[in-house]
Amino acid sequence: MEADADLPALLAAVAAGDRAALRRVYERQSVRLFGVANAILRDRDAAADALQDAFIKVARRAGQFDPARGSAEAWLGSIVRHAALDIIRARGRETPTDDPTLGDEAVAPEAEERLAASSEGRRLHECLAGLEPKNREGIVLAFVHGLSHPQIAARLGMPLGTVKSWIRRGLLALRECLA
């Protein structure tokens, strides 16, 4: 994926209160970011809500973006990822009603743990366990903790190219294992 070279400048303009710049960021990034939210939530309506919440945060926090710490795309992706995870957490705190027409059902607190213990969850866990530790660590830092490649390199004290190679090899091995 080619990086959007104007994105850091647009975020600086958003930080200065330029609403047109925010609209341009949305126009350029919303499809990709919606995909991120939808992949996490697996619910288009909830993904749209997460995207809206994320862009409200972008409008408020654009001044916090620091290009020295990572790409604008990764920064935006982490905001969307956190907005989607907030929705997941909020769902876990929802209180079902007694109205049968609404389709609400009480969900056992262990539902998330059962999902993780499902055959797909177990298979992913087994495949991750089969990776080299460096590959597994890079993947977990990127996809679970939402760190960019430069952030992972800094955290591990390794060259950026090495970290990218580890993650790529790990993802290829995961794809092969899960196929």
Coordinates of N, CA and C in Angstrom, one line a residue:
M1 N 0.8 -1.2 0.0 CA 0.0 0.0 0.0 C 0.9 1.2 0.0
E2 N 0.6 2.2 -0.9 CA 1.4 3.4 -1.0 C 1.0 4.4 0.1
A3 N 1.9 5.0 0.7 CA 1.6 5.9 1.8 C 1.1 7.2 1.2
D4 N 0.2 7.9 1.9 CA -0.3 9.2 1.4 C 0.6 10.3 1.9
A5 N 1.4 10.8 1.0 CA 2.5 11.8 1.4 C 1.9 13.1 2.0
D6 N 0.7 13.4 1.6 CA 0.1 14.7 2.1 C -0.6 14.5 3.5
L7 N -0.7 13.3 3.9 CA -1.5 13.0 5.2 C -0.9 13.8 6.4
P8 N 0.4 13.7 6.6 CA 0.9 14.5 7.8 C 0.6 16.0 7.7
A9 N 0.7 16.6 6.6 CA 0.4 18.0 6.4 C -1.1 18.2 6.6
L10 N -2.0 17.3 6.2 CA -3.4 17.5 6.4 C -3.7 17.3 7.9
L11 N -3.1 16.4 8.6 CA -3.3 16.3 10.0 C -2.9 17.6 10.8
A12 N -1.8 18.2 10.3 CA -1.3 19.4 10.9 C -2.4 20.5 10.7
A13 N -3.0 20.5 9.5 CA -4.1 21.5 9.2 C -5.3 21.2 10.1
V14 N -5.6 19.9 10.3 CA -6.7 19.6 11.1 C -6.5 20.1 12.5
A15 N -5.3 19.9 13.0 CA -4.9 20.4 14.4 C -5.1 21.9 14.5
A16 N -4.9 22.6 13.4 CA -5.1 24.0 13.4 C -6.6 24.4 13.2
G17 N -7.5 23.4 13.1 CA -8.9 23.7 13.0 C -9.5 23.7 11.6
D18 N -8.7 23.3 10.7 CA -9.2 23.3 9.3 C -10.1 22.1 9.0
R19 N -11.4 22.4 8.9 CA -12.4 21.3 8.7 C -12.3 20.7 7.3
A20 N -11.9 21.5 6.3 CA -11.7 21.0 5.0 C -10.6 20.0 4.9
A21 N -9.6 20.2 5.7 CA -8.5 19.2 5.8 C -9.0 17.9 6.4
L22 N -9.9 18.0 7.4 CA -10.4 16.8 8.0 C -11.3 16.1 7.0
R23 N -12.0 16.8 6.2 CA -12.8 16.2 5.2 C -12.0 15.4 4.2
R24 N -10.8 16.0 3.8 CA -9.9 15.4 2.9 C -9.3 14.1 3.5
V25 N -8.9 14.2 4.8 CA -8.4 13.0 5.4 C -9.5 11.9 5.4
Y26 N -10.7 12.3 5.7 CA -11.8 11.3 5.7 C -12.0 10.7 4.3
E27 N -12.0 11.6 3.2 CA -12.2 11.1 1.9 C -11.0 10.1 1.5
R28 N -9.8 10.4 1.9 CA -8.7 9.5 1.5 C -8.6 8.3 2.3
Q29 N -9.0 8.3 3.5 CA -8.7 7.2 4.4 C -9.9 6.4 4.9
S30 N -11.1 6.9 4.7 CA -12.3 6.3 5.4 C -12.5 4.8 4.9
V31 N -12.3 4.6 3.6 CA -12.6 3.2 3.1 C -11.6 2.2 3.8
R32 N -10.4 2.5 3.9 CA -9.4 1.6 4.5 C -9.7 1.5 6.0
L33 N -10.0 2.6 6.6 CA -10.3 2.6 8.1 C -11.6 1.9 8.4
F34 N -12.6 2.0 7.6 CA -13.8 1.3 7.7 C -13.5 -0.2 7.7
G35 N -12.6 -0.6 6.8 CA -12.2 -2.0 6.7 C -11.6 -2.5 7.9
V36 N -10.8 -1.7 8.6 CA -10.1 -2.1 9.8 C -11.2 -2.3 10.9
A37 N -12.1 -1.3 11.0 CA -13.1 -1.4 12.0 C -14.0 -2.6 11.8
N38 N -14.4 -2.9 10.5 CA -15.3 -4.0 10.2 C -14.6 -5.3 10.4
A39 N -13.3 -5.4 10.2 CA -12.6 -6.6 10.4 C -12.6 -7.0 11.9
I40 N -12.5 -5.9 12.8 CA -12.5 -6.2 14.2 C -13.9 -6.5 14.7
L41 N -14.9 -5.7 14.3 CA -16.3 -5.8 14.8 C -17.2 -6.8 14.1
R42 N -16.9 -7.1 12.8 CA -17.7 -8.0 12.0 C -19.2 -7.5 12.0
D43 N -19.4 -6.2 12.0 CA -20.7 -5.6 12.0 C -20.6 -4.3 11.3
R44 N -21.2 -4.1 10.1 CA -21.0 -2.9 9.4 C -21.6 -1.7 10.1
D45 N -22.7 -1.8 10.8 CA -23.2 -0.6 11.5 C -22.3 -0.2 12.6
A46 N -21.8 -1.2 13.4 CA -20.9 -0.9 14.5 C -19.6 -0.3 13.9
A47 N -19.1 -0.8 12.8 CA -17.9 -0.3 12.2 C -18.1 1.1 11.8
A48 N -19.3 1.5 11.2 CA -19.5 2.8 10.9 C -19.5 3.7 12.1
D49 N -20.1 3.2 13.2 CA -20.0 4.0 14.5 C -18.6 4.2 15.0
A50 N -17.8 3.1 14.9 CA -16.4 3.2 15.3 C -15.7 4.2 14.4
L51 N -15.9 4.2 13.1 CA -15.3 5.2 12.2 C -15.7 6.6 12.6
Q52 N -16.9 6.8 12.9 CA -17.4 8.2 13.3 C -16.7 8.6 14.6
D53 N -16.7 7.7 15.6 CA -16.0 8.0 16.8 C -14.6 8.4 16.6
A54 N -13.9 7.6 15.7 CA -12.5 7.8 15.5 C -12.3 9.1 14.8
F55 N -13.1 9.5 13.9 CA -12.8 10.8 13.2 C -13.2 12.0 14.2
I56 N -14.0 11.8 15.1 CA -14.2 12.8 16.2 C -12.9 13.0 17.0
K57 N -12.3 11.8 17.3 CA -11.1 11.9 18.0 C -9.9 12.5 17.2
V58 N -9.9 12.1 15.9 CA -8.9 12.7 15.0 C -9.0 14.2 15.0
A59 N -10.3 14.7 14.9 CA -10.5 16.2 14.9 C -10.0 16.8 16.2
R60 N -10.1 16.1 17.3 CA -9.7 16.7 18.6 C -8.2 16.5 18.9
R61 N -7.7 15.4 18.4 CA -6.3 15.0 18.8 C -5.3 15.1 17.6
A62 N -5.6 15.7 16.5 CA -4.7 15.7 15.4 C -3.3 16.3 15.8
G63 N -3.3 17.2 16.7 CA -2.1 17.8 17.1 C -1.1 16.9 17.9
Q64 N -1.7 15.7 18.3 CA -0.9 14.7 18.9 C -0.1 13.8 18.0
F65 N -0.4 13.9 16.7 CA 0.3 13.1 15.7 C 1.7 13.6 15.6
D66 N 2.6 12.6 15.7 CA 4.1 12.9 15.5 C 4.7 12.0 14.5
P67 N 5.0 12.6 13.3 CA 5.5 11.8 12.2 C 6.8 11.1 12.6
A68 N 7.5 11.5 13.6 CA 8.8 10.9 14.0 C 8.5 9.6 14.7
R69 N 7.2 9.4 15.2 CA 6.9 8.2 15.9 C 6.2 7.1 15.0
G70 N 5.9 7.5 13.8 CA 5.3 6.5 12.9 C 4.5 7.2 11.8
S71 N 3.9 6.4 10.9 CA 3.2 7.0 9.8 C 1.8 7.5 10.2
A72 N 1.3 8.4 9.4 CA 0.0 8.9 9.7 C -1.1 7.8 9.5
E73 N -0.9 6.9 8.5 CA -1.8 5.8 8.3 C -1.9 4.9 9.5
A74 N -0.7 4.6 10.1 CA -0.7 3.8 11.3 C -1.4 4.5 12.5
W75 N -1.1 5.8 12.6 CA -1.7 6.6 13.7 C -3.3 6.5 13.6
L76 N -3.8 6.8 12.4 CA -5.2 6.8 12.1 C -5.7 5.4 12.4
G77 N -5.0 4.3 11.9 CA -5.4 3.0 12.1 C -5.6 2.6 13.6
S78 N -4.6 3.1 14.4 CA -4.7 2.8 15.8 C -5.9 3.5 16.5
I79 N -6.2 4.7 16.0 CA -7.4 5.4 16.6 C -8.7 4.6 16.3
V80 N -8.8 4.1 15.0 CA -10.0 3.3 14.6 C -10.0 2.0 15.4
R81 N -8.8 1.4 15.5 CA -8.8 0.1 16.2 C -9.2 0.3 17.7
H82 N -8.8 1.3 18.3 CA -9.2 1.6 19.7 C -10.7 1.9 19.8
A83 N -11.2 2.7 18.8 CA -12.6 3.0 18.8 C -13.4 1.7 18.7
A84 N -13.0 0.8 17.8 CA -13.7 -0.5 17.6 C -13.6 -1.4 18.9
L85 N -12.5 -1.4 19.5 CA -12.3 -2.1 20.8 C -13.2 -1.5 21.9
D86 N -13.3 -0.2 21.9 CA -14.2 0.4 22.9 C -15.6 0.0 22.7
I87 N -16.1 -0.2 21.4 CA -17.4 -0.7 21.2 C -17.6 -2.1 21.6
I88 N -16.5 -2.9 21.4 CA -16.6 -4.3 21.9 C -16.7 -4.4 23.4
R89 N -15.9 -3.5 24.1 CA -16.0 -3.5 25.6 C -17.3 -3.0 26.0
A90 N -17.9 -2.0 25.4 CA -19.2 -1.5 25.7 C -20.3 -2.5 25.6
R91 N -20.2 -3.3 24.5 CA -21.1 -4.4 24.3 C -21.1 -5.4 25.5
G92 N -20.0 -5.6 26.0 CA -19.8 -6.6 27.1 C -20.5 -6.0 28.4
R93 N -20.7 -4.7 28.4 CA -21.3 -4.1 29.6 C -22.8 -3.8 29.4
E94 N -23.3 -4.1 28.2 CA -24.7 -3.9 27.9 C -25.6 -4.8 28.8
T95 N -26.7 -4.2 29.2 CA -27.7 -5.0 30.0 C -28.9 -5.4 29.2
P96 N -29.1 -6.7 29.0 CA -30.2 -7.1 28.2 C -31.6 -6.7 28.8
T97 N -32.6 -6.5 28.0 CA -33.9 -6.2 28.4 C -34.7 -7.4 28.5
D98 N -35.9 -7.3 29.1 CA -36.7 -8.5 29.2 C -37.7 -8.6 28.0
D99 N -37.6 -7.6 27.1 CA -38.5 -7.6 26.0 C -38.1 -8.6 24.9
P100 N -38.9 -9.6 24.7 CA -38.5 -10.7 23.8 C -38.5 -10.2 22.3
T101 N -39.2 -9.1 22.0 CA -39.2 -8.6 20.6 C -37.9 -8.0 20.2
L102 N -37.1 -7.6 21.2 CA -35.8 -6.9 20.9 C -34.7 -7.9 20.6
G103 N -34.9 -9.2 21.0 CA -33.9 -10.2 20.6 C -32.7 -10.2 21.6
D104 N -32.8 -9.5 22.7 CA -31.7 -9.5 23.6 C -31.6 -10.8 24.4
E105 N -30.4 -11.3 24.6 CA -30.2 -12.5 25.4 C -29.1 -12.2 26.3
A106 N -29.2 -12.7 27.5 CA -28.1 -12.5 28.5 C -26.9 -13.3 28.0
V107 N -25.8 -12.7 28.0 CA -24.5 -13.4 27.6 C -23.7 -13.7 28.8
A108 N -23.3 -14.9 29.0 CA -22.5 -15.3 30.1 C -21.2 -14.5 30.1
P109 N -20.6 -14.2 31.2 CA -19.4 -13.4 31.2 C -18.2 -14.2 30.6
E110 N -18.3 -15.5 30.5 CA -17.3 -16.3 29.9 C -17.4 -16.4 28.4
A111 N -18.4 -15.7 27.8 CA -18.6 -15.9 26.4 C -17.3 -15.5 25.6
E112 N -16.6 -14.5 26.0 CA -15.4 -14.1 25.3 C -14.4 -15.2 25.4
E113 N -14.3 -15.8 26.6 CA -13.3 -16.8 26.8 C -13.7 -18.1 26.0
R114 N -15.0 -18.4 25.9 CA -15.4 -19.5 25.1 C -15.1 -19.3 23.6
L115 N -15.2 -18.0 23.2 CA -14.9 -17.7 21.8 C -13.4 -17.9 21.5
A116 N -12.6 -17.5 22.5 CA -11.1 -17.6 22.3 C -10.8 -19.1 22.3
A117 N -11.6 -19.9 23.0 CA -11.4 -21.4 23.1 C -12.0 -22.1 22.0
S118 N -12.7 -21.4 21.1 CA -13.4 -22.0 19.9 C -12.3 -22.7 19.1
S119 N -12.8 -23.5 18.1 CA -11.8 -24.2 17.3 C -10.9 -23.2 16.5
E120 N -11.5 -22.1 16.0 CA -10.8 -21.1 15.3 C -9.7 -20.4 16.2
G121 N -10.2 -20.1 17.4 CA -9.3 -19.4 18.3 C -8.1 -20.4 18.7
R122 N -8.5 -21.6 19.0 CA -7.4 -22.6 19.3 C -6.4 -22.8 18.2
R123 N -7.0 -22.8 17.0 CA -6.1 -23.0 15.8 C -5.2 -21.9 15.6
L124 N -5.7 -20.6 15.8 CA -4.8 -19.5 15.7 C -3.8 -19.5 16.8
H125 N -4.2 -19.8 18.0 CA -3.3 -19.9 19.1 C -2.2 -20.9 18.8
E126 N -2.5 -22.1 18.3 CA -1.6 -23.1 18.0 C -0.6 -22.6 16.9
C127 N -1.1 -22.0 15.9 CA -0.3 -21.5 14.8 C 0.7 -20.4 15.3
L128 N 0.2 -19.5 16.2 CA 1.0 -18.5 16.7 C 2.1 -19.1 17.6
A129 N 1.8 -20.2 18.4 CA 2.7 -20.8 19.2 C 3.8 -21.5 18.4
G130 N 3.5 -21.9 17.2 CA 4.4 -22.6 16.3 C 5.4 -21.7 15.6
L131 N 5.2 -20.4 15.7 CA 6.1 -19.4 15.1 C 7.4 -19.2 15.9
E132 N 8.4 -18.7 15.2 CA 9.6 -18.3 15.9 C 9.2 -17.2 16.9
P133 N 9.8 -17.2 18.1 CA 9.4 -16.1 19.1 C 9.5 -14.7 18.5
K134 N 10.6 -14.4 17.7 CA 10.7 -13.1 17.1 C 9.6 -12.7 16.2
N135 N 9.1 -13.7 15.4 CA 8.0 -13.5 14.5 C 6.7 -13.3 15.2
R136 N 6.5 -14.1 16.2 CA 5.3 -14.0 17.1 C 5.2 -12.7 17.8
E137 N 6.3 -12.3 18.4 CA 6.3 -11.0 19.1 C 6.0 -9.8 18.2
G138 N 6.6 -9.8 17.0 CA 6.4 -8.7 16.1 C 4.9 -8.7 15.7
I139 N 4.3 -9.9 15.4 CA 2.9 -9.9 15.0 C 2.0 -9.5 16.1
V140 N 2.3 -9.9 17.3 CA 1.4 -9.5 18.5 C 1.6 -8.0 18.7
L141 N 2.8 -7.5 18.7 CA 2.9 -6.0 18.9 C 2.2 -5.2 17.8
A142 N 2.2 -5.7 16.6 CA 1.6 -5.0 15.5 C 0.0 -5.1 15.5
F143 N -0.5 -6.3 15.6 CA -1.9 -6.6 15.4 C -2.7 -6.6 16.7
V144 N -2.1 -6.9 17.8 CA -2.8 -6.8 19.1 C -2.6 -5.5 19.8
H145 N -1.4 -5.0 19.8 CA -1.1 -3.8 20.5 C -1.2 -2.6 19.6
G146 N -1.3 -2.8 18.3 CA -1.5 -1.7 17.4 C -0.3 -0.8 17.1
L147 N 0.9 -1.4 17.4 CA 2.1 -0.6 17.2 C 2.5 -0.6 15.7
S148 N 3.1 0.5 15.2 CA 3.6 0.6 13.9 C 4.9 -0.1 13.8
H149 N 5.4 -0.4 12.6 CA 6.7 -1.0 12.4 C 7.8 -0.2 13.1
P150 N 7.9 1.1 12.9 CA 8.9 1.9 13.6 C 8.8 1.8 15.1
Q151 N 7.6 1.8 15.6 CA 7.4 1.7 17.1 C 7.9 0.3 17.6
I152 N 7.6 -0.7 16.8 CA 8.1 -2.1 17.2 C 9.6 -2.1 17.2
A153 N 10.2 -1.6 16.1 CA 11.7 -1.6 16.0 C 12.3 -0.8 17.2
A154 N 11.7 0.3 17.6 CA 12.2 1.1 18.7 C 12.1 0.3 20.0
R155 N 10.9 -0.4 20.2 CA 10.7 -1.1 21.4 C 11.6 -2.3 21.5
L156 N 11.9 -3.0 20.4 CA 12.8 -4.2 20.4 C 14.2 -3.8 20.2
G157 N 14.5 -2.6 19.9 CA 15.9 -2.2 19.7 C 16.5 -2.8 18.5
M158 N 15.7 -3.0 17.4 CA 16.1 -3.7 16.2 C 16.0 -2.8 15.0
P159 N 16.7 -3.0 13.9 CA 16.5 -2.2 12.7 C 15.1 -2.4 12.2
L160 N 14.6 -1.3 11.6 CA 13.3 -1.4 11.0 C 13.1 -2.5 10.0
G161 N 14.0 -2.6 9.1 CA 13.9 -3.6 8.0 C 13.9 -5.0 8.6
T162 N 14.6 -5.3 9.7 CA 14.6 -6.6 10.3 C 13.3 -6.9 10.9
V163 N 12.7 -5.9 11.6 CA 11.3 -6.1 12.2 C 10.3 -6.3 11.1
K164 N 10.4 -5.6 10.0 CA 9.4 -5.8 8.9 C 9.6 -7.2 8.3
S165 N 10.8 -7.7 8.2 CA 11.0 -9.0 7.7 C 10.5 -10.1 8.6
W166 N 10.7 -9.9 9.9 CA 10.2 -10.8 10.9 C 8.6 -10.9 10.8
I167 N 8.0 -9.8 10.7 CA 6.5 -9.8 10.7 C 6.0 -10.4 9.4
R168 N 6.7 -10.0 8.3 CA 6.2 -10.6 7.0 C 6.4 -12.1 7.0
R169 N 7.6 -12.6 7.5 CA 7.8 -14.1 7.5 C 6.8 -14.7 8.4
G170 N 6.5 -14.1 9.6 CA 5.5 -14.6 10.5 C 4.1 -14.7 9.9
L171 N 3.7 -13.6 9.2 CA 2.4 -13.6 8.6 C 2.3 -14.7 7.5
L172 N 3.4 -14.9 6.7 CA 3.3 -15.9 5.7 C 3.2 -17.3 6.3
A173 N 3.9 -17.5 7.4 CA 3.9 -18.8 8.1 C 2.5 -19.0 8.7
L174 N 1.9 -17.9 9.3 CA 0.5 -18.0 9.8 C -0.5 -18.4 8.7
R175 N -0.4 -17.7 7.6 CA -1.3 -18.0 6.5 C -1.2 -19.5 6.1
E176 N 0.1 -20.0 6.0 CA 0.3 -21.4 5.6 C -0.3 -22.3 6.6
C177 N -0.1 -22.0 7.9 CA -0.6 -22.8 9.0 C -2.1 -22.9 9.0
L178 N -2.7 -21.7 8.8 CA -4.2 -21.6 8.9 C -4.9 -22.1 7.7
A179 N -4.2 -22.3 6.6 CA -4.8 -22.7 5.3 C -5.3 -24.1 5.4

